[in-house]
CSV table of C-alpha atoms in Angstrom, one decimal:
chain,number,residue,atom,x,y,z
C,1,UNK,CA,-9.6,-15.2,2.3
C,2,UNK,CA,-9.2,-14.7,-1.6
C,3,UNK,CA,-7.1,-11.7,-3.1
C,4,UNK,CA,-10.4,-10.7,-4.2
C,5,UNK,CA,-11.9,-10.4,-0.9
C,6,UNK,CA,-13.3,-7.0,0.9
C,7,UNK,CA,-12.4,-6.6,4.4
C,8,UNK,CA,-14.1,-4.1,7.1
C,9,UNK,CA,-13.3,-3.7,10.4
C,10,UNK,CA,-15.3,-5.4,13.2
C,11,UNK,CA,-17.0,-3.5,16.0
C,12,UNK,CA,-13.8,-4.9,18.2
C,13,UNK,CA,-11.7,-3.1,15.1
C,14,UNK,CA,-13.0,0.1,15.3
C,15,UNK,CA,-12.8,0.0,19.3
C,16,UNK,CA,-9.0,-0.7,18.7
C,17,UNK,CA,-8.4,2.1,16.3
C,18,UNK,CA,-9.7,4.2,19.3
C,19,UNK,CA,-8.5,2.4,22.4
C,20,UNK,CA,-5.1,0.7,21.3
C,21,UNK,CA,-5.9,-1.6,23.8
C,22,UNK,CA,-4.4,-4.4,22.5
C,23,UNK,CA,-0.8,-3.1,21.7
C,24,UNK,CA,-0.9,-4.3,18.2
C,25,UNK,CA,2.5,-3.7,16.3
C,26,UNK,CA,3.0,-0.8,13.9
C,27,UNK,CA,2.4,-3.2,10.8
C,28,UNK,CA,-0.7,-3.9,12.0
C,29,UNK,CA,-2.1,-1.1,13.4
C,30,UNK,CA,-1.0,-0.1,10.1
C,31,UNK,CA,-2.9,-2.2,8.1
C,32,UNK,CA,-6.2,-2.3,10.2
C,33,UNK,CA,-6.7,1.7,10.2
C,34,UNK,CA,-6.5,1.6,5.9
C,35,UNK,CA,-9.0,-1.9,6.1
C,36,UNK,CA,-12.0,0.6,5.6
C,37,UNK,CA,-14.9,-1.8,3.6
C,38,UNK,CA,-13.9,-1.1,0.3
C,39,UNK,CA,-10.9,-2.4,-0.5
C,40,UNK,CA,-10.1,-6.1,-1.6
C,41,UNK,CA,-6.6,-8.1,0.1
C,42,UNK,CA,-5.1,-6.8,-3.6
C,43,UNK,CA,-5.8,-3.3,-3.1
C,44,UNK,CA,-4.4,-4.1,0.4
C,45,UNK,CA,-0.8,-5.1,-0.5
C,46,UNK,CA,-0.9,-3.0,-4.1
C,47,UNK,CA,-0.9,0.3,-1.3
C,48,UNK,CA,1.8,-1.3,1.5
C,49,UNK,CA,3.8,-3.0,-1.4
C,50,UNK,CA,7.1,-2.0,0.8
C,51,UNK,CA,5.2,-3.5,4.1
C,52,UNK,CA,6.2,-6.8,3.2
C,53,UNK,CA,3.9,-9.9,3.5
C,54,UNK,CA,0.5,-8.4,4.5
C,55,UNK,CA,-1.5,-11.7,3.6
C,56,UNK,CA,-0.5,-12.6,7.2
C,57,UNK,CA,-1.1,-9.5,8.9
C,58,UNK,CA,-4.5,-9.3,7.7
C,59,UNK,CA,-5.0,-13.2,8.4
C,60,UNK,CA,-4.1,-12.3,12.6
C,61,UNK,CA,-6.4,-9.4,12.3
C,62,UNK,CA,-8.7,-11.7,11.0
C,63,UNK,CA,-8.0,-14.4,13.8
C,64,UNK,CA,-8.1,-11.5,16.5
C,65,UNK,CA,-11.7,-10.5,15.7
C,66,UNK,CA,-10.6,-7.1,14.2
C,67,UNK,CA,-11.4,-7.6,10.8
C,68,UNK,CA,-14.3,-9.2,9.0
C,69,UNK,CA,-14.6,-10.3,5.0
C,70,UNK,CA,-17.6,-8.4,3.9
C,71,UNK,CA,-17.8,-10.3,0.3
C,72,UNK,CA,-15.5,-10.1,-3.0
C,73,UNK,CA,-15.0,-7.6,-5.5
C,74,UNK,CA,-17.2,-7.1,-8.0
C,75,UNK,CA,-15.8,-8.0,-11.3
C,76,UNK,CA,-17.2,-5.6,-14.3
C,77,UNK,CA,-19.1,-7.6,-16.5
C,78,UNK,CA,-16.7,-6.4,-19.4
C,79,UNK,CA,-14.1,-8.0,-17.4
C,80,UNK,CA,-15.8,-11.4,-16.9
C,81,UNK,CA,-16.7,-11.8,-20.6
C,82,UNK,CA,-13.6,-10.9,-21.5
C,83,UNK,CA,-11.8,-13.4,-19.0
C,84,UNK,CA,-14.5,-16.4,-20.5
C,85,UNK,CA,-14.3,-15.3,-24.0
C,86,UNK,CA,-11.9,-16.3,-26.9
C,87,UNK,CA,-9.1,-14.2,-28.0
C,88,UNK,CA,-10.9,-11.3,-30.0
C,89,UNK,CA,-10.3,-10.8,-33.8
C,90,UNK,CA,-10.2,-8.5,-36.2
C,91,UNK,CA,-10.5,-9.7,-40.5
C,92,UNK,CA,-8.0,-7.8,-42.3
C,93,UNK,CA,-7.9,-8.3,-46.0
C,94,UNK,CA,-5.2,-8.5,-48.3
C,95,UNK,CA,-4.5,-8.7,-51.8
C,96,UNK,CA,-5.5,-12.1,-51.7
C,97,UNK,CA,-9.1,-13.2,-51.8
C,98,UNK,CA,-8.7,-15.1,-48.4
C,99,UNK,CA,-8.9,-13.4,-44.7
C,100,UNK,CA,-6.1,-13.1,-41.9
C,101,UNK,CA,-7.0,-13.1,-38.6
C,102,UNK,CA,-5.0,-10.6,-36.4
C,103,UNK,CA,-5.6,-10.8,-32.1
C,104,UNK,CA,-6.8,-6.9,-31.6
C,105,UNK,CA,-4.4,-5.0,-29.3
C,106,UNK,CA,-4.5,-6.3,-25.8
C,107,UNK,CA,-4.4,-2.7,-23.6
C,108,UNK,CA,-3.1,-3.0,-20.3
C,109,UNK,CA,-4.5,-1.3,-17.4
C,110,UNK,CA,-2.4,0.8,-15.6
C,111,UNK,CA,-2.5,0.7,-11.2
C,112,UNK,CA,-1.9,4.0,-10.4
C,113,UNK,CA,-0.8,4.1,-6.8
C,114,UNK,CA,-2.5,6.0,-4.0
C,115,UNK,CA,-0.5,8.5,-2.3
C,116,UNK,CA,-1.3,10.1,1.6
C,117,UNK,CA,0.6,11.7,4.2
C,118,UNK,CA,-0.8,9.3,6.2
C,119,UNK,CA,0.5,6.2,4.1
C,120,UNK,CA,4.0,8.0,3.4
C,121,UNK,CA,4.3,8.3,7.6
C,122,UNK,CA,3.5,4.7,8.0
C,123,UNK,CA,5.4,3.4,5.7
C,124,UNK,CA,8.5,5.1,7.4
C,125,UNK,CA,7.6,4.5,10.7
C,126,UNK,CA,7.6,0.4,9.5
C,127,UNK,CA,10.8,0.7,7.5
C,128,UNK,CA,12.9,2.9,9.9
C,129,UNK,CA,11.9,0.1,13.0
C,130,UNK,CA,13.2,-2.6,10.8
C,131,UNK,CA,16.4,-1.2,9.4
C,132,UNK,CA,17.2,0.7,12.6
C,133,UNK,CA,16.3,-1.5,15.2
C,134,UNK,CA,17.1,-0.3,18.6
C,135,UNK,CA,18.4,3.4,16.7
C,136,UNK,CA,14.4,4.7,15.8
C,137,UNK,CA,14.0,5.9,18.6
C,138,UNK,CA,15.4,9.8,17.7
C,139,UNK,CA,13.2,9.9,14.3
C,140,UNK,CA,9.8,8.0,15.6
C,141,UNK,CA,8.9,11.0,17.5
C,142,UNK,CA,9.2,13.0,14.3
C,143,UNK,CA,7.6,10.9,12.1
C,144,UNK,CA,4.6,10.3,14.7
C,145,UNK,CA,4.1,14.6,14.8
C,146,UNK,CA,4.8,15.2,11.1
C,147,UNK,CA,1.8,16.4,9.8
C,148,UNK,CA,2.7,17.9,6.1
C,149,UNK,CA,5.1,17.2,3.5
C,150,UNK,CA,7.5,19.4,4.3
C,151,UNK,CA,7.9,17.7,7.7
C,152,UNK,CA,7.5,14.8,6.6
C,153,UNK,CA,10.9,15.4,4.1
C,154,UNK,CA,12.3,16.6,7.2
C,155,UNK,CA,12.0,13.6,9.2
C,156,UNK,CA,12.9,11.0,6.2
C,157,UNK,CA,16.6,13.2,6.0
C,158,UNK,CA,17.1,12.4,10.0
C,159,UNK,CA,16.4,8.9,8.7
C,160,UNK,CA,18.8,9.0,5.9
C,161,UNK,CA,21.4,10.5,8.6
C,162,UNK,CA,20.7,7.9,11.5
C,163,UNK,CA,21.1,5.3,8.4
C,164,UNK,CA,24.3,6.6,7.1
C,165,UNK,CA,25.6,6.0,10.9
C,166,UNK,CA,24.5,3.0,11.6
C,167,UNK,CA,24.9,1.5,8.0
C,168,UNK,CA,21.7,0.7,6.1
C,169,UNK,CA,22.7,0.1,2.8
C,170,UNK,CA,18.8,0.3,1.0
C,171,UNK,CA,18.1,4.0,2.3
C,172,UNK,CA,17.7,4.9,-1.3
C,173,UNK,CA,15.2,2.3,-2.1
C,174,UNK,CA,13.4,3.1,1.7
C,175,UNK,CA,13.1,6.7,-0.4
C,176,UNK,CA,12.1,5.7,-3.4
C,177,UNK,CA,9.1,4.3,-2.1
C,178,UNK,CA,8.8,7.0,0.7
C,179,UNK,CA,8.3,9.2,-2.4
C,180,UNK,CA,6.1,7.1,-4.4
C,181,UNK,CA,3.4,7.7,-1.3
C,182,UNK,CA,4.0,11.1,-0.8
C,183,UNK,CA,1.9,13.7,-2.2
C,184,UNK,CA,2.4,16.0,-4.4
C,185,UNK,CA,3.2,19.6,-3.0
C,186,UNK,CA,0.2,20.9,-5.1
C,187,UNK,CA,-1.9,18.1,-3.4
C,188,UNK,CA,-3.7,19.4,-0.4
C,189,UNK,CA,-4.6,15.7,1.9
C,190,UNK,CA,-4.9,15.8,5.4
C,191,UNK,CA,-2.5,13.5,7.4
């Protein structure tokens, strides 16, 4: 499996997404329910950036017959000649009777990341089990009910409290990227 591949779940995927027979761990549940046929590995670990290394998490889903790859992205054909071709040029003249050749302005393409209730919740679910440990349990429940944004804010400052007691030191970065996935309060997305 390439960065570039598309995943899709398996018949035995979609029967664990209703079922949750096999007990699979929040990470990959995780990861398996936003696998949806469409999205490439890099799309996959662009959205869970703070899930950590999601290569191998989709490689067991793979293993376990829950996902499938379905193909590769399709590459623009813009994109591919531009990849293959020299460095474009533009002539500029001077004063001189002889030409410079300037490289035209490379422009970068911005990733603009997706943001979901659904996402925002996961992602704390993951992070609050591995910097709380055994000490979750209190804000799981509330993060597993939370069904808007303003219960979702709710449930990340029981976080931020349980962490301040038992000592996690990168709450604030945990909330940065909490924030990053939320949605706007103008944006109306189902959990």
């Amino acid at each position: 499996m390439t960065n570039d591949s598309i995943l899709a779940k398996t018949a035995a995927g979609q029967d664990e997404i209703a079922t949750r027979a096999r007990k699979l761990s929040p990470k990959m549940r995780a990861l398996l329910i936003l696998v949806d046929g469409r999205r490439s590995i890099q799309d996959l670990m662009d959205t869970t950036a703070g899930f950590g290394e999601v290569q191998d998490v989709l490689k067991g889903l793979k293993e376990l017959g829950l996902v499938e790859s379905t193909g590769r992205r399709a590459h623009s054909a813009e994109t591919a000649n531009r990849a293959s071709a020299p460095l474009a040029t533009k002539s500029v003249s001077t004063v001189a009777p002889r030409q410079v050749e300037v490289p035209a302005p490379v422009i970068p393409q911005v990733r603009v990341r997706r943001r979901s209730l659904a996402l925002a919740r996961l992602f704390l679910l993951n992070a609050m089990e591995q910097s709380l440990r055994q000490h979750d349990g209190p804000v799981r429940e509330h993060l597993r009910t939370a069904t808007s944004r303003a219960e979702l804010l709710r449930a990340f400052e029981l976080c931020r409290e349980i962490a301040a007691e038992v000592g996690v030191r990168h709450i604030d970065t945990i909330e940065a990227q909490f924030l990053e996935m939320l949605p706007e309060e103008h944006e109306n997305e189902a959990a």
